[in-house]
Amino acid sequence: MALDQETLNQFVDSVRRYVRDRLIPLEMQVAEEDLIPEDVISEMKEMGLFGLSIPEEFGGLGLSMAEEGAIIQEMGYTSPVFRSTFGTNVGIGSQGIVIDGTPEQKAQYLPKLASGELIGSFALTEADAGSDAGSVMTSARREGDEYVINGSKRFITNATRAGVFTVMARTGTREEGGRGVSAFLVDATLAGISLGSRIRKWAKKARIPATSSSTMCEFRPML
Ligand SMILES: Cc1cc2nc3c(=O)[nH]c(=O)nc-3n(C[C@H](O)[C@H](O)[C@H](O)COP(=O)(O)OP(=O)(O)OC[C@H]3O[C@@H](n4cnc5c(N)ncnc54)[C@H](O)[C@@H]3O)c2cc1C
């Protein structure tokens, strides 16, 4: 347990109030403008929401899964767009680095992911690889000290805002299935990356119709 019970309760309470007083009144505006106000993103950074699950030594809050769940449960009371804003930094956009990154990769990326300075995205899904993640066809070919990644991804949350992608690409044979797939950290600034069009999403809720941030889009590491 990263936080004592009282501190956790206070944190959960503050997120609950923030959701009800600040985020819910903004739902319609965000749905119409398809944009989360910058000051809301700054507030989320200040609250530590981008670093919920990132270890304290890298500037995160180092919450356990249960503690993180308590926070996310509060976020679940409003449009999913708000959780998605920091959700990849807390989950799929950072956890590969937390679990399996080298010390250098951790030092380079985790503090910035925890503060929200950098957005992490996870690029697995392809046109023919969704539930069956082991059928990824994006390839990674070694050339000297580098890998050249070729392929196209889709449905990538926060792709348009990402500074670093965890890209799943095939380094082995097709017959190897998931065992032939490796994870690469790809800086968004690298040449050869192009982003497809943003996908506007919509979900009808009991309270109001709400869209998500529609920052999800296609992602092509190299064409
Ligand atoms: C809001 C949102 C955000 C996303 N963000 C990301 C992201 O950040 N990064 C990323 O890589 N991907 C992302 N995805 C993609 C998501 O992970 C895939 O959509 C998911 O893996 C399913 O793949 P698919 O859409 O190709 O559907 P398919 O795999 O084609 O599945 C279609 C249907 O068939 C069913 N099905 C599939 N296989 C079987 C089986 N063997 N037996 C029975 N039923 C089966 C499925 O349950 C589903 O109902 C996102 C998707 C959404 C909706």
Short mmCIF file of C-alpha atoms and ligand atoms in Angstrom, two decimals:
data_model
loop_
_atom_site.label_atom_id
_atom_site.label_comp_id
_atom_site.label_asym_id
_atom_site.label_seq_id
_atom_site.Cartn_x
_atom_site.Cartn_y
_atom_site.Cartn_z
CA MET A 1 0.00 0.00 0.00
CA ALA A 2 1.60 3.24 -1.18
CA LEU A 3 -0.64 5.60 0.80
CA ASP A 4 -1.93 5.27 4.34
CA GLN A 5 -5.68 4.81 4.50
CA GLU A 6 -6.44 8.35 5.61
CA THR A 7 -4.37 9.92 2.83
CA LEU A 8 -5.96 7.63 0.28
CA ASN A 9 -9.44 8.54 1.55
CA GLN A 10 -8.61 12.24 1.25
CA PHE A 11 -7.31 11.74 -2.28
CA VAL A 12 -10.42 9.79 -3.30
CA ASP A 13 -12.61 12.52 -1.78
CA SER A 14 -10.78 15.26 -3.65
CA VAL A 15 -11.13 13.39 -6.95
CA ARG A 16 -14.83 12.81 -6.19
CA ARG A 17 -15.37 16.55 -5.64
CA TYR A 18 -13.32 17.41 -8.71
CA VAL A 19 -15.39 15.08 -10.88
CA ARG A 20 -18.70 16.45 -9.64
CA ASP A 21 -17.85 20.15 -9.34
CA ARG A 22 -15.46 20.60 -12.24
CA LEU A 23 -15.67 17.81 -14.81
CA ILE A 24 -19.36 16.93 -15.03
CA PRO A 25 -20.35 20.56 -15.76
CA LEU A 26 -17.81 20.50 -18.62
CA GLU A 27 -19.07 17.32 -20.28
CA MET A 28 -21.33 19.01 -22.82
CA GLN A 29 -18.73 21.60 -23.75
CA VAL A 30 -16.08 18.94 -24.28
CA ALA A 31 -18.51 16.86 -26.35
CA GLU A 32 -19.36 19.82 -28.57
CA GLU A 33 -15.86 21.26 -28.94
CA ASP A 34 -14.15 17.86 -29.06
CA LEU A 35 -11.44 19.33 -26.86
CA ILE A 36 -10.46 19.18 -23.21
CA PRO A 37 -9.58 22.66 -21.89
CA GLU A 38 -5.87 23.10 -21.21
CA ASP A 39 -6.52 24.30 -17.66
CA VAL A 40 -8.29 21.02 -16.90
CA ILE A 41 -5.26 19.10 -18.14
CA SER A 42 -3.03 21.28 -15.94
CA GLU A 43 -5.25 20.62 -12.94
CA MET A 44 -5.07 16.87 -13.55
CA LYS A 45 -1.29 17.09 -13.70
CA GLU A 46 -1.20 19.00 -10.42
CA MET A 47 -3.41 16.40 -8.77
CA GLY A 48 -0.92 13.70 -9.76
CA LEU A 49 -3.38 11.84 -11.95
CA PHE A 50 -0.86 11.24 -14.75
CA GLY A 51 1.43 9.38 -12.38
CA LEU A 52 -0.97 7.31 -10.31
CA SER A 53 0.74 3.99 -11.02
CA ILE A 54 4.28 5.15 -11.70
CA PRO A 55 6.72 4.41 -8.84
CA GLU A 56 7.47 7.24 -6.43
CA GLU A 57 11.19 7.14 -7.26
CA PHE A 58 10.23 8.38 -10.74
CA GLY A 59 7.88 11.08 -9.50
CA GLY A 60 4.62 9.13 -9.55
CA LEU A 61 2.34 8.28 -6.66
CA GLY A 62 3.16 4.57 -6.82
CA LEU A 63 -0.41 3.50 -6.07
CA SER A 64 -1.26 -0.16 -5.81
CA MET A 65 -3.78 -1.61 -8.23
CA ALA A 66 -6.54 -1.38 -5.61
CA GLU A 67 -5.70 2.25 -4.79
CA GLU A 68 -5.62 3.17 -8.44
CA GLY A 69 -8.96 1.40 -8.84
CA ALA A 70 -10.48 3.59 -6.12
CA ILE A 71 -9.47 6.70 -8.05
CA ILE A 72 -10.58 5.36 -11.42
CA GLN A 73 -13.91 4.38 -9.92
CA GLU A 74 -14.49 8.05 -9.06
CA MET A 75 -13.48 9.08 -12.58
CA GLY A 76 -16.05 6.60 -13.87
CA TYR A 77 -18.80 8.91 -12.70
CA THR A 78 -18.10 11.30 -15.56
CA SER A 79 -17.44 11.02 -19.30
CA PRO A 80 -14.60 8.56 -20.11
CA VAL A 81 -12.91 11.32 -22.06
CA PHE A 82 -11.41 12.72 -18.86
CA ARG A 83 -9.92 9.45 -17.67
CA SER A 84 -8.56 8.77 -21.16
CA THR A 85 -6.60 12.01 -20.95
CA PHE A 86 -4.25 10.54 -18.38
CA GLY A 87 -5.28 6.89 -18.71
CA THR A 88 -2.55 5.80 -21.10
CA ASN A 89 0.16 7.37 -18.91
CA VAL A 90 -1.17 5.41 -15.96
CA GLY A 91 -1.73 2.20 -17.90
CA ILE A 92 -0.68 0.90 -21.29
CA GLY A 93 1.53 3.87 -22.17
CA SER A 94 3.83 3.49 -19.17
CA GLN A 95 3.51 0.04 -17.68
CA GLY A 96 5.72 -1.68 -20.26
CA ILE A 97 8.51 0.66 -19.19
CA VAL A 98 7.74 0.23 -15.48
CA ILE A 99 7.70 -3.56 -15.74
CA ASP A 100 10.39 -4.25 -18.30
CA GLY A 101 12.24 -1.04 -19.17
CA THR A 102 15.99 -0.70 -18.79
CA PRO A 103 17.23 1.67 -16.05
CA GLU A 104 18.03 4.19 -18.79
CA GLN A 105 14.56 3.95 -20.33
CA LYS A 106 12.94 4.32 -16.92
CA ALA A 107 15.03 7.39 -16.11
CA GLN A 108 14.36 8.92 -19.51
CA TYR A 109 10.60 8.41 -19.75
CA LEU A 110 8.95 7.73 -16.40
CA PRO A 111 9.43 11.12 -14.67
CA LYS A 112 7.97 12.91 -17.70
CA LEU A 113 5.10 10.44 -17.99
CA ALA A 114 4.37 10.80 -14.26
CA SER A 115 4.19 14.58 -14.49
CA GLY A 116 2.17 14.53 -17.69
CA GLU A 117 4.88 16.40 -19.57
CA LEU A 118 5.02 13.43 -21.92
CA ILE A 119 2.05 11.38 -23.13
CA GLY A 120 2.56 7.66 -23.61
CA SER A 121 0.59 5.62 -26.14
CA PHE A 122 0.40 1.92 -26.84
CA ALA A 123 0.27 0.75 -30.45
CA LEU A 124 -0.79 -2.87 -30.78
CA THR A 125 -4.03 -3.05 -32.76
CA GLU A 126 -3.95 -3.42 -36.54
CA ALA A 127 -6.62 -3.96 -39.17
CA ASP A 128 -6.21 -7.72 -38.82
CA ALA A 129 -4.87 -7.94 -35.28
CA GLY A 130 -7.20 -7.03 -32.43
CA SER A 131 -8.31 -9.63 -29.91
CA ASP A 132 -5.74 -11.98 -31.39
CA ALA A 133 -2.75 -9.82 -30.46
CA GLY A 134 -0.30 -12.52 -31.53
CA SER A 135 -1.18 -12.00 -35.18
CA VAL A 136 0.49 -8.57 -35.38
CA MET A 137 1.96 -8.03 -38.85
CA THR A 138 3.87 -4.77 -38.35
CA SER A 139 7.48 -5.83 -38.83
CA ALA A 140 10.71 -4.80 -37.15
CA ARG A 141 13.84 -5.56 -39.16
CA ARG A 142 17.27 -5.14 -37.66
CA GLU A 143 19.72 -3.04 -39.65
CA GLY A 144 23.03 -2.74 -37.81
CA ASP A 145 22.33 -1.09 -34.47
CA GLU A 146 18.84 -0.02 -35.47
CA TYR A 147 15.45 -1.50 -36.15
CA VAL A 148 13.30 -0.40 -39.06
CA ILE A 149 9.62 -0.73 -38.23
CA ASN A 150 7.05 -1.03 -41.01
CA GLY A 151 3.32 -1.24 -40.61
CA SER A 152 0.08 0.45 -39.74
CA LYS A 153 -1.80 0.57 -36.44
CA ARG A 154 -5.30 1.68 -35.63
CA PHE A 155 -7.49 2.72 -32.69
CA ILE A 156 -4.49 4.14 -30.82
CA THR A 157 -5.62 6.19 -27.84
CA ASN A 158 -3.85 9.55 -27.42
CA ALA A 159 -1.80 9.00 -30.59
CA THR A 160 -2.09 12.63 -31.63
CA ARG A 161 -0.70 13.84 -28.30
CA ALA A 162 1.83 11.08 -27.66
CA GLY A 163 5.52 11.75 -27.16
CA VAL A 164 6.41 8.07 -26.98
CA PHE A 165 4.75 4.97 -28.36
CA THR A 166 5.14 1.40 -27.17
CA VAL A 167 4.88 -0.32 -30.54
CA MET A 168 4.31 -4.04 -30.87
CA ALA A 169 6.08 -5.35 -33.97
CA ARG A 170 7.05 -8.74 -35.34
CA THR A 171 10.71 -9.64 -34.99
CA GLY A 172 10.16 -13.36 -35.42
CA THR A 173 8.29 -15.47 -37.90
CA ARG A 174 4.54 -15.52 -38.39
CA GLU A 175 4.44 -19.13 -37.15
CA GLU A 176 5.82 -18.00 -33.79
CA GLY A 177 2.62 -16.04 -33.11
CA GLY A 178 2.87 -13.85 -30.01
CA ARG A 179 6.34 -15.19 -29.20
CA GLY A 180 7.63 -13.52 -32.35
CA VAL A 181 6.34 -10.08 -31.33
CA SER A 182 8.54 -7.52 -29.52
CA ALA A 183 7.83 -4.17 -27.90
CA PHE A 184 9.66 -1.06 -29.10
CA LEU A 185 9.79 2.38 -27.54
CA VAL A 186 9.35 4.77 -30.44
CA ASP A 187 9.78 8.50 -29.96
CA ALA A 188 6.98 10.37 -31.70
CA THR A 189 9.54 12.74 -33.22
CA LEU A 190 11.19 10.01 -35.31
CA ALA A 191 11.01 10.46 -39.07
CA GLY A 192 8.62 8.20 -40.91
CA ILE A 193 5.70 8.33 -38.49
CA SER A 194 2.42 9.58 -39.85
CA LEU A 195 -0.91 9.85 -38.09
CA GLY A 196 -4.23 9.05 -39.69
CA SER A 197 -7.44 10.94 -39.16
CA ARG A 198 -8.90 11.26 -35.70
CA ILE A 199 -11.89 9.10 -34.91
CA ARG A 200 -14.78 10.85 -33.29
CA LYS A 201 -16.48 8.60 -30.77
CA TRP A 202 -19.84 8.91 -29.16
CA ALA A 203 -21.54 7.25 -26.27
CA LYS A 204 -24.97 7.95 -24.93
CA LYS A 205 -25.17 8.13 -21.18
CA ALA A 206 -28.18 8.51 -18.96
CA ARG A 207 -27.14 12.02 -17.98
CA ILE A 208 -26.03 13.48 -21.30
CA PRO A 209 -24.66 12.39 -24.64
CA ALA A 210 -20.89 12.59 -24.39
CA THR A 211 -18.04 12.04 -26.78
CA SER A 212 -14.55 11.08 -25.82
CA SER A 213 -11.57 13.18 -26.72
CA SER A 214 -11.35 11.58 -30.16
CA THR A 215 -7.60 11.67 -30.02
CA MET A 216 -7.69 8.00 -30.97
CA CYS A 217 -6.43 7.53 -34.49
CA GLU A 218 -4.42 5.45 -36.84
CA PHE A 219 -0.67 5.34 -36.37
CA ARG A 220 1.82 4.34 -39.02
CA PRO A 221 5.38 3.90 -37.74
CA MET A 222 6.94 3.66 -41.19
CA LEU A 223 5.54 3.39 -44.68
C1 LIG B 1 -11.96 3.23 -27.10
C2 LIG B 1 -10.89 2.31 -27.63
C3 LIG B 1 -9.57 2.59 -27.37
C4 LIG B 1 -8.58 1.74 -27.86
N1 LIG B 1 -7.27 2.06 -27.62
C5 LIG B 1 -6.31 1.27 -28.11
C6 LIG B 1 -4.93 1.59 -27.88
O1 LIG B 1 -4.59 2.58 -27.24
N2 LIG B 1 -3.99 0.77 -28.42
C7 LIG B 1 -4.30 -0.33 -29.14
O2 LIG B 1 -3.39 -1.02 -29.58
N3 LIG B 1 -5.60 -0.67 -29.37
C8 LIG B 1 -6.60 0.11 -28.88
N4 LIG B 1 -7.91 -0.21 -29.10
C9 LIG B 1 -8.21 -1.36 -29.91
C10 LIG B 1 -8.72 -2.53 -29.09
O3 LIG B 1 -7.72 -3.05 -28.26
C11 LIG B 1 -9.27 -3.54 -30.09
O4 LIG B 1 -10.41 -2.95 -30.65
C12 LIG B 1 -9.60 -4.85 -29.47
O5 LIG B 1 -8.40 -5.54 -29.19
C13 LIG B 1 -10.50 -5.69 -30.37
O6 LIG B 1 -9.94 -5.82 -31.64
P1 LIG B 1 -10.80 -5.58 -32.96
O7 LIG B 1 -11.47 -4.26 -32.86
O8 LIG B 1 -9.93 -5.84 -34.14
O9 LIG B 1 -11.96 -6.67 -32.89
P2 LIG B 1 -11.84 -8.22 -33.24
O10 LIG B 1 -10.63 -8.79 -32.57
O11 LIG B 1 -11.97 -8.41 -34.71
O12 LIG B 1 -13.13 -8.79 -32.51
C14 LIG B 1 -14.43 -8.54 -33.06
C15 LIG B 1 -15.43 -9.31 -32.23
O13 LIG B 1 -15.15 -10.74 -32.28
C16 LIG B 1 -14.99 -11.25 -30.95
N5 LIG B 1 -13.92 -12.26 -30.97
C17 LIG B 1 -12.67 -12.09 -31.40
N6 LIG B 1 -11.97 -13.25 -31.29
C18 LIG B 1 -12.83 -14.15 -30.74
C19 LIG B 1 -12.70 -15.52 -30.39
N7 LIG B 1 -11.56 -16.18 -30.55
N8 LIG B 1 -13.79 -16.13 -29.87
C20 LIG B 1 -14.94 -15.47 -29.70
N9 LIG B 1 -15.12 -14.17 -30.04
C21 LIG B 1 -14.08 -13.53 -30.55
C22 LIG B 1 -14.61 -10.05 -30.10
O14 LIG B 1 -14.99 -10.25 -28.74
C23 LIG B 1 -15.43 -8.93 -30.74
O15 LIG B 1 -16.75 -8.93 -30.27
C24 LIG B 1 -8.92 0.60 -28.62
C25 LIG B 1 -10.25 0.32 -28.87
C26 LIG B 1 -11.23 1.15 -28.39
C27 LIG B 1 -12.65 0.85 -28.69
#
